[in-house]
Amino acid sequence: MASRDAVPATKALPLTTQKELLTKALGADHSLSPRHEPDHTPVKAFPPVTTRGRQMARHDQGRFFFSSDDNALTKHIVATHAPDIEELDVKPVLSIVEDIMRFARPTTAETSHTTTLGAPIHAKLDTLDHKILHGFEHDSEIVKFLAFPINKISCEIISNCSVGGESHSVTMDLLKSLSNYSWDAKVVITFAAFAINYGEFWLVEQLHTKNPLAKNIAMLKDLADRMAHSGHLGRQFEAVLDLLNAVVKVTHCIVEFKELPSTYISSESPEITTATAHIPLAVYWVIRSLLACASTFLNLAGSGHEYINSTIESWEISSLAHKLSVIMEHLQNQLMICKDLIERKKSEDAYTAFKKLMETSHIDNMRVLRAIIRSREDQKPLYDGSRKTNERLEVLRLKYVLLLISDLEVPHEELNILHMIYSQNSMRHQYEVLWLPLVDPKTSMASLQDTTFYDLRNNSTPWYSVDHPSLVEHVAIRYIREVWKFTHMPILVVLDPQGKPSNLDALPMMWIWGSTAFPFTGARERDLWSEINWNIELLADSIDPRIPDWIAGNKVICLYGGEEIEWIRRFTLSARAAADALGVPLEMLYVGKRNPKDKVRRCHEIINREKLSHIFSLNEYYDYVWYFWVRLWSMWNSKKKIGMTVDTDHMMQEIMDVLTFDSSEHGWAVFSRGNHEMTKGIGDIVLPVLENYSQWSYNVDRPDVFVRVLDEQIKGVHPEHHCNRLILPGNAGYIPEKLVCSECGKVMDKYVMYRCCTD
């Protein structure tokens, strides 16, 4: 650690003496060895540049900052600090300093004057950390205000380096001269003072071959001769540029700490106090590093050739660069902690404001939509899937907006059926659908996700969508997940013309009634249920265009399911034989199973090939099978939503019976005469009844009593053993505490089941 023993920076002392004195200055335990045989004895506060040292620097930096020597030094540094000048924005001055560092380019003294001192140096000057170089116009007022202290410190640097002042004492003297300024101002003023001398040096070097004034000054400074030793200077300047690059980064860290908003992080907070405790020491080492760089350049003027080759000079520069790199890493880590805390608090404030906005009444829906979707005034953030054009948010003003919320794995069958309902909508002028695809805001969208999104947006959505998922505000995504409870399955949230949510998931209503359910409110849902009864029209009217014609013709309609093809063959042949014998007009439609897989597809193909019954279109069978079952689950959830239960609502019991049939491994069937009486049964019961139709056919004296007589026969069968089960999906919504078996009336046992079915 720093000692107060004198370390003259002049060429008058022998090299051995310089090494001994500098060893004391940089650390009593860090002795200098010959250039090619470095001594790796650790410094008290910072380890040498070895693999172990780098690991220590990364993982145990706290020890470096809180060593006893550093603590003592910090007390001396803080004792010089007595700020009484108002807070200053020193960024404009720092910007000028960075410009000087960037424009000063070392060149050789060759006659062409076009060659730099080697590509690495040129590159370092060009890339003096471009991430932090900025190009805003300089604030002339603050520059004028600080011009005097900058020039004063510049003179002090020249004076102290010229007379061989000891580096620690000179650094402390400069800190005392700057005692009235804040820590960030101290370091920027000193950096600017150094930049004056640094810039003047390179300005003369660049112009001395073509400007008489610069040539004469270069001669007096003996710089022309120094330029002749470009190879040696290149190595010297490379080390200096490394150190200056570290100075720039540490300076920016110090300035950034000053700019942290007090609204979100108090100066008394543990995160700030932990970080700022190290800033005085960081300022000290930045100033000391600038003095070392200044000494290097000042000693070029009139120095002997032996100074350029000085090992002591290079060692000091490299050691200081390492020390600053460790300081910088620690400060950056602390700065990141503070910024993360600020971002969390900003996020919480934004979330609170968003929640309040959603709960507040508005004259239209524009404030809510603008809070959900990020856009500039001149931007068109919506994509119209029907016109293939971009639109402004204003096209949704004062309309009911149905937010279709999903991730990018939205099921194609769901989009296809919603597309069908949307296209058949006779009330489209009253509402608009807007697709909001949600992606994790913490991860950038990969090209594959982009491709998926654009494919869905351009080919599967005739409604509006955001032009890109990144336009959905992060705070809106959080609200949708936490308040609207979106996880993975798509939901349809209804915003009224004032932007107030009137239904947090209208998809069940959309699946059951389509656009007839507009405006998709709870009151409308209750009204619709009060207007209908359990019949074939409710069960299957929307899934096939032939069903309304069959109902109008008062035909007997049979919907059946299962995936055992042998049972299907026996059932369809038996039902057809009974109907033909009794003169009953029968139409049968195969509806498969929930979550249809290859077995259901094969059953469709066989049924179609053997003409066993009607099927859905082979090209669209999956969509319509899915639609039939999702409507049933939607009825289940809709009934639960309005307060109904299996115990109190007959219709809910009927829905549960069909879902129970599907959960079995056997087939099942529902029969209805037109839109009148209905009956249903599990395959093990309904098949024997139909196969033995001759035993009860005498009761069917006319076709319109067929379903009633069949119902009596089915209910009259009481098998000795049965095993009915109802499998509720994890997203079923309503999981009743108690269910009664439709077969025997006993309370069913409840289990949790995990299933992996590869079909």
Short mmCIF file of C-alpha atoms in Angstrom, two decimals, residues 344-750:
data_model
loop_
_atom_site.label_atom_id
_atom_site.label_comp_id
_atom_site.label_asym_id
_atom_site.label_seq_id
_atom_site.Cartn_x
_atom_site.Cartn_y
_atom_site.Cartn_z
CA ARG A 344 -37.09 -2.96 -9.25
CA LYS A 345 -38.47 0.14 -7.53
CA LYS A 346 -39.26 1.77 -10.88
CA SER A 347 -40.96 -1.43 -11.96
CA GLU A 348 -43.04 -1.50 -8.78
CA ASP A 349 -44.04 2.15 -9.22
CA ALA A 350 -44.95 1.52 -12.86
CA TYR A 351 -46.94 -1.57 -11.88
CA THR A 352 -48.81 0.33 -9.17
CA ALA A 353 -49.59 3.12 -11.64
CA PHE A 354 -50.78 0.57 -14.22
CA LYS A 355 -53.07 -1.13 -11.70
CA LYS A 356 -54.53 2.23 -10.74
CA LEU A 357 -55.06 3.07 -14.41
CA MET A 358 -56.93 -0.18 -14.99
CA GLU A 359 -59.18 0.51 -11.99
CA THR A 360 -59.93 4.11 -12.98
CA SER A 361 -62.85 5.21 -15.15
CA HIS A 362 -61.99 6.85 -18.48
CA ILE A 363 -63.93 8.64 -21.21
CA ASP A 364 -62.57 6.21 -23.82
CA ASN A 365 -60.21 3.26 -24.06
CA MET A 366 -57.14 5.03 -25.47
CA ARG A 367 -55.23 5.54 -22.21
CA VAL A 368 -55.57 1.85 -21.36
CA LEU A 369 -54.56 0.69 -24.84
CA ARG A 370 -51.55 3.03 -24.89
CA ALA A 371 -50.50 1.70 -21.48
CA ILE A 372 -50.66 -1.88 -22.80
CA ILE A 373 -49.05 -1.27 -26.20
CA ARG A 374 -45.89 0.81 -26.58
CA SER A 375 -45.97 3.23 -29.50
CA ARG A 376 -44.83 6.68 -30.56
CA GLU A 377 -47.19 9.31 -31.89
CA ASP A 378 -46.07 8.65 -35.46
CA GLN A 379 -46.07 4.86 -35.10
CA LYS A 380 -48.66 2.35 -36.31
CA PRO A 381 -48.32 -0.48 -33.75
CA LEU A 382 -51.28 -2.56 -34.96
CA TYR A 383 -51.36 -5.02 -37.83
CA ASP A 384 -54.70 -5.59 -39.57
CA GLY A 385 -54.70 -9.25 -40.54
CA SER A 386 -57.54 -8.89 -43.03
CA ARG A 387 -56.18 -5.87 -44.92
CA LYS A 388 -52.49 -6.71 -44.34
CA THR A 389 -51.77 -3.11 -43.30
CA ASN A 390 -50.50 -1.32 -40.21
CA GLU A 391 -52.89 0.89 -38.28
CA ARG A 392 -52.82 3.38 -35.40
CA LEU A 393 -54.33 2.58 -32.02
CA GLU A 394 -57.06 5.12 -32.75
CA VAL A 395 -58.90 2.58 -34.95
CA LEU A 396 -59.98 0.91 -31.67
CA ARG A 397 -61.26 4.08 -30.00
CA LEU A 398 -64.60 3.62 -28.20
CA LYS A 399 -64.97 0.02 -29.40
CA TYR A 400 -65.30 -3.20 -27.45
CA VAL A 401 -61.83 -4.74 -27.73
CA LEU A 402 -61.40 -8.47 -27.17
CA LEU A 403 -57.78 -9.07 -26.18
CA LEU A 404 -56.75 -12.53 -27.37
CA ILE A 405 -53.83 -13.26 -25.01
CA SER A 406 -51.53 -16.20 -25.65
CA ASP A 407 -47.90 -17.16 -26.01
CA LEU A 408 -46.42 -18.18 -29.35
CA GLU A 409 -47.53 -21.79 -28.88
CA VAL A 410 -51.21 -21.06 -29.44
CA PRO A 411 -52.97 -24.25 -30.67
CA HIS A 412 -53.73 -24.12 -34.39
CA GLU A 413 -57.14 -25.73 -33.90
CA GLU A 414 -58.06 -22.95 -31.49
CA LEU A 415 -57.06 -20.28 -34.00
CA ASN A 416 -58.89 -22.12 -36.79
CA ILE A 417 -62.18 -22.35 -34.88
CA LEU A 418 -61.90 -18.78 -33.63
CA HIS A 419 -61.21 -17.74 -37.23
CA MET A 420 -64.39 -19.53 -38.31
CA ILE A 421 -66.49 -17.87 -35.61
CA TYR A 422 -64.96 -14.48 -36.37
CA SER A 423 -65.64 -14.84 -40.10
CA GLN A 424 -69.29 -15.78 -39.47
CA ASN A 425 -69.74 -12.87 -37.09
CA SER A 426 -72.68 -10.67 -37.97
CA MET A 427 -71.81 -8.22 -35.17
CA ARG A 428 -68.21 -7.45 -36.11
CA HIS A 429 -68.91 -3.75 -36.31
CA GLN A 430 -69.52 -3.77 -32.54
CA TYR A 431 -66.20 -5.21 -31.42
CA GLU A 432 -62.65 -5.94 -32.57
CA VAL A 433 -60.29 -8.78 -31.65
CA LEU A 434 -56.68 -7.82 -30.83
CA TRP A 435 -54.03 -10.53 -30.46
CA LEU A 436 -51.44 -9.89 -27.73
CA PRO A 437 -48.72 -12.57 -27.94
CA LEU A 438 -46.74 -12.57 -24.70
CA VAL A 439 -43.06 -13.48 -24.56
CA ASP A 440 -40.73 -13.36 -21.60
CA PRO A 441 -39.51 -9.74 -21.42
CA LYS A 442 -36.21 -10.91 -19.91
CA THR A 443 -35.26 -12.86 -23.02
CA SER A 444 -34.78 -11.59 -26.54
CA MET A 445 -36.84 -13.24 -29.25
CA ALA A 446 -34.85 -15.74 -31.25
CA SER A 447 -35.20 -15.84 -35.01
CA LEU A 448 -37.29 -19.00 -34.70
CA GLN A 449 -39.75 -17.20 -32.42
CA ASP A 450 -39.86 -14.29 -34.86
CA THR A 451 -40.64 -16.69 -37.69
CA THR A 452 -43.40 -18.35 -35.64
CA PHE A 453 -44.95 -15.00 -34.74
CA TYR A 454 -44.96 -13.64 -38.29
CA ASP A 455 -46.34 -16.89 -39.64
CA LEU A 456 -49.24 -16.78 -37.18
CA ARG A 457 -49.80 -13.05 -37.61
CA ASN A 458 -49.76 -13.06 -41.40
CA ASN A 459 -51.56 -16.34 -42.11
CA SER A 460 -53.80 -17.28 -39.18
CA THR A 461 -55.22 -14.08 -37.72
CA PRO A 462 -57.77 -12.03 -39.69
CA TRP A 463 -58.13 -9.69 -36.72
CA TYR A 464 -55.78 -7.06 -35.32
CA SER A 465 -52.50 -7.97 -33.66
CA VAL A 466 -49.57 -6.03 -32.28
CA ASP A 467 -46.98 -5.47 -34.99
CA HIS A 468 -44.41 -7.29 -32.82
CA PRO A 469 -44.53 -8.92 -29.34
CA SER A 470 -41.89 -6.46 -28.09
CA LEU A 471 -44.51 -3.69 -28.31
CA VAL A 472 -46.45 -5.17 -25.38
CA GLU A 473 -45.33 -3.22 -22.31
CA HIS A 474 -43.50 -5.24 -19.66
CA VAL A 475 -45.73 -3.87 -16.92
CA ALA A 476 -48.79 -5.00 -18.89
CA ILE A 477 -47.34 -8.52 -19.20
CA ARG A 478 -46.86 -8.67 -15.45
CA TYR A 479 -50.42 -7.42 -14.84
CA ILE A 480 -51.87 -9.94 -17.28
CA ARG A 481 -50.08 -12.79 -15.53
CA GLU A 482 -50.71 -11.70 -11.94
CA VAL A 483 -54.19 -10.14 -12.10
CA TRP A 484 -55.76 -11.75 -15.16
CA LYS A 485 -54.09 -15.08 -14.24
CA PHE A 486 -52.75 -15.88 -17.69
CA THR A 487 -50.35 -18.82 -17.66
CA HIS A 488 -50.21 -20.74 -20.92
CA MET A 489 -53.68 -21.44 -22.28
CA PRO A 490 -55.15 -18.57 -24.36
CA ILE A 491 -57.67 -16.24 -22.75
CA LEU A 492 -59.98 -13.61 -24.23
CA VAL A 493 -60.23 -10.47 -22.07
CA VAL A 494 -63.01 -8.04 -22.96
CA LEU A 495 -62.39 -4.29 -22.63
CA ASP A 496 -65.47 -2.10 -22.88
CA PRO A 497 -65.40 1.18 -24.90
CA GLN A 498 -63.96 2.96 -21.84
CA GLY A 499 -61.15 0.45 -21.47
CA LYS A 500 -62.57 -1.27 -18.38
CA PRO A 501 -62.27 -5.07 -18.27
CA SER A 502 -65.78 -6.53 -18.35
CA ASN A 503 -64.83 -10.21 -18.70
CA LEU A 504 -61.45 -11.74 -17.87
CA ASP A 505 -62.01 -14.71 -20.17
CA ALA A 506 -64.78 -14.67 -22.74
CA LEU A 507 -63.46 -17.70 -24.65
CA PRO A 508 -65.99 -20.10 -23.02
CA MET A 509 -68.84 -17.82 -24.10
CA MET A 510 -67.31 -17.51 -27.57
CA TRP A 511 -67.04 -21.31 -27.93
CA ILE A 512 -70.60 -21.89 -26.71
CA TRP A 513 -72.54 -19.09 -28.39
CA GLY A 514 -70.15 -17.32 -30.76
CA SER A 515 -70.83 -13.65 -31.37
CA THR A 516 -74.37 -14.07 -30.03
CA ALA A 517 -72.79 -13.70 -26.58
CA PHE A 518 -71.82 -10.05 -27.26
CA PRO A 519 -71.04 -7.96 -25.19
CA PHE A 520 -69.66 -11.00 -23.31
CA THR A 521 -70.53 -9.75 -19.83
CA GLY A 522 -71.53 -11.83 -16.82
CA ALA A 523 -75.08 -10.54 -17.08
CA ARG A 524 -75.26 -11.62 -20.72
CA GLU A 525 -73.91 -15.04 -19.76
CA ARG A 526 -76.63 -15.57 -17.15
CA ASP A 527 -79.31 -14.41 -19.59
CA LEU A 528 -78.16 -16.86 -22.26
CA TRP A 529 -78.25 -19.79 -19.85
CA SER A 530 -81.74 -18.82 -18.71
CA GLU A 531 -82.98 -18.94 -22.31
CA ILE A 532 -81.89 -22.50 -23.20
CA ASN A 533 -82.38 -26.10 -22.13
CA TRP A 534 -80.24 -29.21 -22.39
CA ASN A 535 -80.80 -30.45 -25.93
CA ILE A 536 -78.92 -31.50 -29.06
CA GLU A 537 -78.87 -27.93 -30.34
CA LEU A 538 -76.87 -26.77 -27.31
CA LEU A 539 -74.65 -29.84 -27.39
CA ALA A 540 -73.70 -29.85 -31.05
CA ASP A 541 -75.48 -27.22 -33.14
CA SER A 542 -72.34 -25.18 -33.91
CA ILE A 543 -69.98 -28.00 -34.76
CA ASP A 544 -71.48 -29.24 -38.04
CA PRO A 545 -73.67 -27.42 -40.59
CA ARG A 546 -75.77 -30.59 -41.18
CA ILE A 547 -77.11 -30.73 -37.63
CA PRO A 548 -79.57 -27.80 -37.96
CA ASP A 549 -81.06 -29.53 -41.04
CA TRP A 550 -81.39 -32.82 -39.15
CA ILE A 551 -83.08 -30.99 -36.27
CA ALA A 552 -85.48 -29.26 -38.67
CA GLY A 553 -86.32 -32.63 -40.24
CA ASN A 554 -87.13 -34.09 -36.80
CA LYS A 555 -84.63 -36.88 -37.39
CA VAL A 556 -83.10 -39.00 -34.70
CA ILE A 557 -79.57 -37.71 -34.23
CA CYS A 558 -76.87 -39.88 -32.68
CA LEU A 559 -73.53 -38.47 -31.54
CA TYR A 560 -71.07 -41.14 -30.50
CA GLY A 561 -67.43 -41.38 -29.50
CA GLY A 562 -64.60 -43.69 -28.49
CA GLU A 563 -61.48 -45.01 -30.14
CA GLU A 564 -62.04 -48.79 -30.28
CA ILE A 565 -62.83 -49.49 -33.93
CA GLU A 566 -64.39 -52.91 -33.28
CA TRP A 567 -66.90 -51.42 -30.86
CA ILE A 568 -67.61 -48.65 -33.37
CA ARG A 569 -68.33 -51.20 -36.12
CA ARG A 570 -70.70 -53.21 -33.91
CA PHE A 571 -72.43 -50.11 -32.55
CA THR A 572 -73.03 -48.37 -35.89
CA LEU A 573 -74.28 -51.57 -37.58
CA SER A 574 -76.60 -52.38 -34.66
CA ALA A 575 -77.98 -48.83 -34.46
CA ARG A 576 -78.53 -48.77 -38.23
CA ALA A 577 -80.25 -52.17 -38.15
CA ALA A 578 -82.60 -51.15 -35.34
CA ALA A 579 -83.47 -47.83 -36.99
CA ASP A 580 -84.12 -49.43 -40.37
CA ALA A 581 -86.27 -52.13 -38.83
CA LEU A 582 -88.35 -49.59 -36.92
CA GLY A 583 -88.52 -47.02 -39.72
CA VAL A 584 -86.65 -44.42 -37.74
CA PRO A 585 -84.77 -41.72 -39.72
CA LEU A 586 -81.33 -41.91 -38.08
CA GLU A 587 -78.27 -39.74 -38.65
CA MET A 588 -75.06 -40.63 -36.81
CA LEU A 589 -71.98 -38.45 -36.35
CA TYR A 590 -68.67 -39.58 -34.89
CA VAL A 591 -67.17 -36.99 -32.47
CA GLY A 592 -64.07 -38.92 -31.38
CA LYS A 593 -62.42 -38.19 -28.04
CA ARG A 594 -61.05 -35.25 -26.20
CA ASN A 595 -57.37 -34.68 -27.11
CA PRO A 596 -57.66 -36.81 -30.27
CA LYS A 597 -54.56 -38.68 -31.34
CA ASP A 598 -53.67 -41.19 -34.06
CA LYS A 599 -56.31 -43.73 -32.94
CA VAL A 600 -59.08 -41.20 -33.50
CA ARG A 601 -57.63 -40.25 -36.88
CA ARG A 602 -57.53 -43.90 -37.92
CA CYS A 603 -61.10 -44.38 -36.72
CA HIS A 604 -62.18 -41.41 -38.87
CA GLU A 605 -60.53 -42.92 -41.92
CA ILE A 606 -62.08 -46.37 -41.36
CA ILE A 607 -65.55 -44.97 -40.64
CA ASN A 608 -65.38 -42.91 -43.82
CA ARG A 609 -64.03 -45.78 -45.93
CA GLU A 610 -66.60 -48.29 -44.66
CA LYS A 611 -69.44 -45.73 -44.65
CA LEU A 612 -70.30 -46.55 -41.04
CA SER A 613 -71.63 -43.07 -40.25
CA HIS A 614 -71.10 -39.38 -40.86
CA ILE A 615 -67.78 -37.85 -39.88
CA PHE A 616 -66.31 -34.39 -39.87
CA SER A 617 -64.36 -33.35 -42.93
CA LEU A 618 -61.17 -35.43 -43.07
CA ASN A 619 -59.10 -32.30 -43.63
CA GLU A 620 -60.60 -30.56 -40.61
CA TYR A 621 -61.63 -33.45 -38.36
CA TYR A 622 -59.13 -32.54 -35.63
CA ASP A 623 -60.41 -28.96 -35.41
CA TYR A 624 -64.06 -30.01 -35.07
CA VAL A 625 -63.40 -32.86 -32.65
CA TRP A 626 -61.43 -30.41 -30.54
CA TYR A 627 -64.28 -27.86 -30.87
CA PHE A 628 -66.93 -30.33 -29.70
CA TRP A 629 -65.05 -31.14 -26.52
CA VAL A 630 -63.85 -27.63 -25.75
CA ARG A 631 -67.48 -26.46 -25.94
CA LEU A 632 -68.40 -29.05 -23.32
CA TRP A 633 -65.59 -27.92 -21.02
CA SER A 634 -66.61 -24.31 -21.68
CA MET A 635 -70.17 -25.12 -20.59
CA TRP A 636 -68.78 -26.70 -17.44
CA ASN A 637 -66.68 -23.63 -16.60
CA SER A 638 -69.36 -21.15 -17.61
CA LYS A 639 -71.90 -22.82 -15.34
CA LYS A 640 -69.42 -22.82 -12.49
CA LYS A 641 -68.65 -19.14 -13.13
CA ILE A 642 -72.28 -18.11 -12.58
CA GLY A 643 -72.46 -20.13 -9.36
CA MET A 644 -73.95 -23.45 -10.50
CA THR A 645 -72.82 -26.87 -9.20
CA VAL A 646 -73.48 -30.48 -10.17
CA ASP A 647 -75.70 -30.84 -7.10
CA THR A 648 -77.95 -27.89 -7.93
CA ASP A 649 -77.99 -27.76 -11.73
CA HIS A 650 -79.43 -30.53 -13.94
CA MET A 651 -77.67 -29.27 -17.04
CA MET A 652 -74.30 -29.41 -15.30
CA GLN A 653 -75.01 -33.04 -14.36
CA GLU A 654 -75.73 -33.86 -17.99
CA ILE A 655 -72.48 -32.21 -19.08
CA MET A 656 -70.58 -34.19 -16.45
CA ASP A 657 -72.12 -37.45 -17.68
CA VAL A 658 -70.83 -36.93 -21.23
CA LEU A 659 -67.39 -35.95 -19.92
CA THR A 660 -67.44 -39.12 -17.79
CA PHE A 661 -68.24 -41.21 -20.87
CA ASP A 662 -65.25 -39.74 -22.67
CA SER A 663 -62.95 -40.46 -19.71
CA SER A 664 -63.70 -44.19 -20.00
CA GLU A 665 -61.85 -46.56 -22.31
CA HIS A 666 -65.07 -47.60 -24.05
CA GLY A 667 -67.44 -46.02 -26.50
CA TRP A 668 -70.59 -44.06 -25.72
CA ALA A 669 -73.58 -42.51 -27.50
CA VAL A 670 -76.16 -39.74 -27.19
CA PHE A 671 -79.52 -39.98 -29.04
CA SER A 672 -81.97 -37.14 -29.62
CA ARG A 673 -85.20 -36.80 -31.59
CA GLY A 674 -84.83 -33.48 -33.31
CA ASN A 675 -84.45 -30.93 -30.56
CA HIS A 676 -86.68 -32.80 -28.12
CA GLU A 677 -86.07 -35.73 -25.76
CA MET A 678 -82.58 -37.14 -25.36
CA THR A 679 -80.97 -40.25 -23.96
CA LYS A 680 -77.40 -41.37 -23.52
CA GLY A 681 -75.37 -44.34 -22.37
CA ILE A 682 -71.94 -45.84 -21.99
CA GLY A 683 -70.91 -48.34 -24.66
CA ASP A 684 -71.15 -51.46 -22.47
CA ILE A 685 -74.84 -50.72 -21.89
CA VAL A 686 -76.08 -49.05 -25.06
CA LEU A 687 -74.59 -51.64 -27.45
CA PRO A 688 -76.39 -54.71 -25.94
CA VAL A 689 -79.65 -52.74 -25.85
CA LEU A 690 -79.40 -51.96 -29.58
CA GLU A 691 -78.28 -55.47 -30.51
CA ASN A 692 -81.39 -56.83 -28.73
CA TYR A 693 -83.79 -54.25 -30.17
CA SER A 694 -86.22 -57.01 -31.15
CA GLN A 695 -87.03 -57.54 -27.46
CA TRP A 696 -88.43 -54.01 -27.08
CA SER A 697 -89.30 -52.98 -30.65
CA TYR A 698 -92.99 -53.63 -30.00
CA ASN A 699 -93.02 -50.48 -27.86
CA VAL A 700 -91.96 -48.36 -30.84
CA ASP A 701 -95.26 -47.97 -32.62
CA ARG A 702 -94.12 -44.80 -34.38
CA PRO A 703 -90.68 -43.20 -35.05
CA ASP A 704 -91.12 -40.24 -32.72
CA VAL A 705 -91.16 -42.50 -29.61
CA PHE A 706 -87.92 -44.32 -30.48
CA VAL A 707 -85.69 -42.15 -28.27
CA ARG A 708 -88.10 -42.31 -25.31
CA VAL A 709 -88.31 -46.13 -25.48
CA LEU A 710 -84.53 -46.41 -25.94
CA ASP A 711 -84.05 -44.23 -22.85
CA GLU A 712 -86.26 -46.58 -20.81
CA GLN A 713 -84.28 -49.61 -21.96
CA ILE A 714 -80.92 -48.01 -21.17
CA LYS A 715 -82.01 -46.90 -17.70
CA GLY A 716 -83.39 -50.38 -17.06
CA VAL A 717 -79.96 -51.99 -17.37
CA HIS A 718 -78.06 -52.24 -14.08
CA PRO A 719 -74.78 -54.06 -14.55
CA GLU A 720 -73.36 -55.88 -11.57
CA HIS A 721 -70.07 -54.00 -11.88
CA HIS A 722 -69.21 -50.62 -13.35
CA CYS A 723 -66.27 -48.23 -13.25
CA ASN A 724 -67.16 -44.67 -14.21
CA ARG A 725 -64.53 -41.98 -14.03
CA LEU A 726 -64.26 -38.30 -14.84
CA ILE A 727 -60.83 -37.00 -15.83
CA LEU A 728 -60.63 -33.24 -15.36
CA PRO A 729 -57.75 -31.45 -17.10
CA GLY A 730 -55.44 -29.30 -15.00
CA ASN A 731 -56.92 -26.17 -16.55
CA ALA A 732 -60.55 -27.25 -16.17
CA GLY A 733 -61.18 -24.30 -13.86
CA TYR A 734 -63.86 -25.87 -11.64
CA ILE A 735 -62.77 -28.91 -9.61
CA PRO A 736 -65.75 -29.97 -7.45
CA GLU A 737 -65.13 -31.34 -4.00
CA LYS A 738 -67.81 -34.04 -4.44
CA LEU A 739 -69.21 -35.84 -7.48
CA VAL A 740 -72.02 -38.41 -7.62
CA CYS A 741 -71.85 -41.35 -10.01
CA SER A 742 -74.55 -41.09 -12.68
CA GLU A 743 -74.82 -44.88 -12.75
CA CYS A 744 -75.41 -45.74 -9.10
CA GLY A 745 -75.72 -42.42 -7.28
CA LYS A 746 -72.77 -43.01 -4.95
CA VAL A 747 -70.14 -40.38 -4.21
CA MET A 748 -67.13 -40.94 -6.47
CA ASP A 749 -63.60 -41.28 -5.10
CA LYS A 750 -61.19 -38.49 -6.02
#
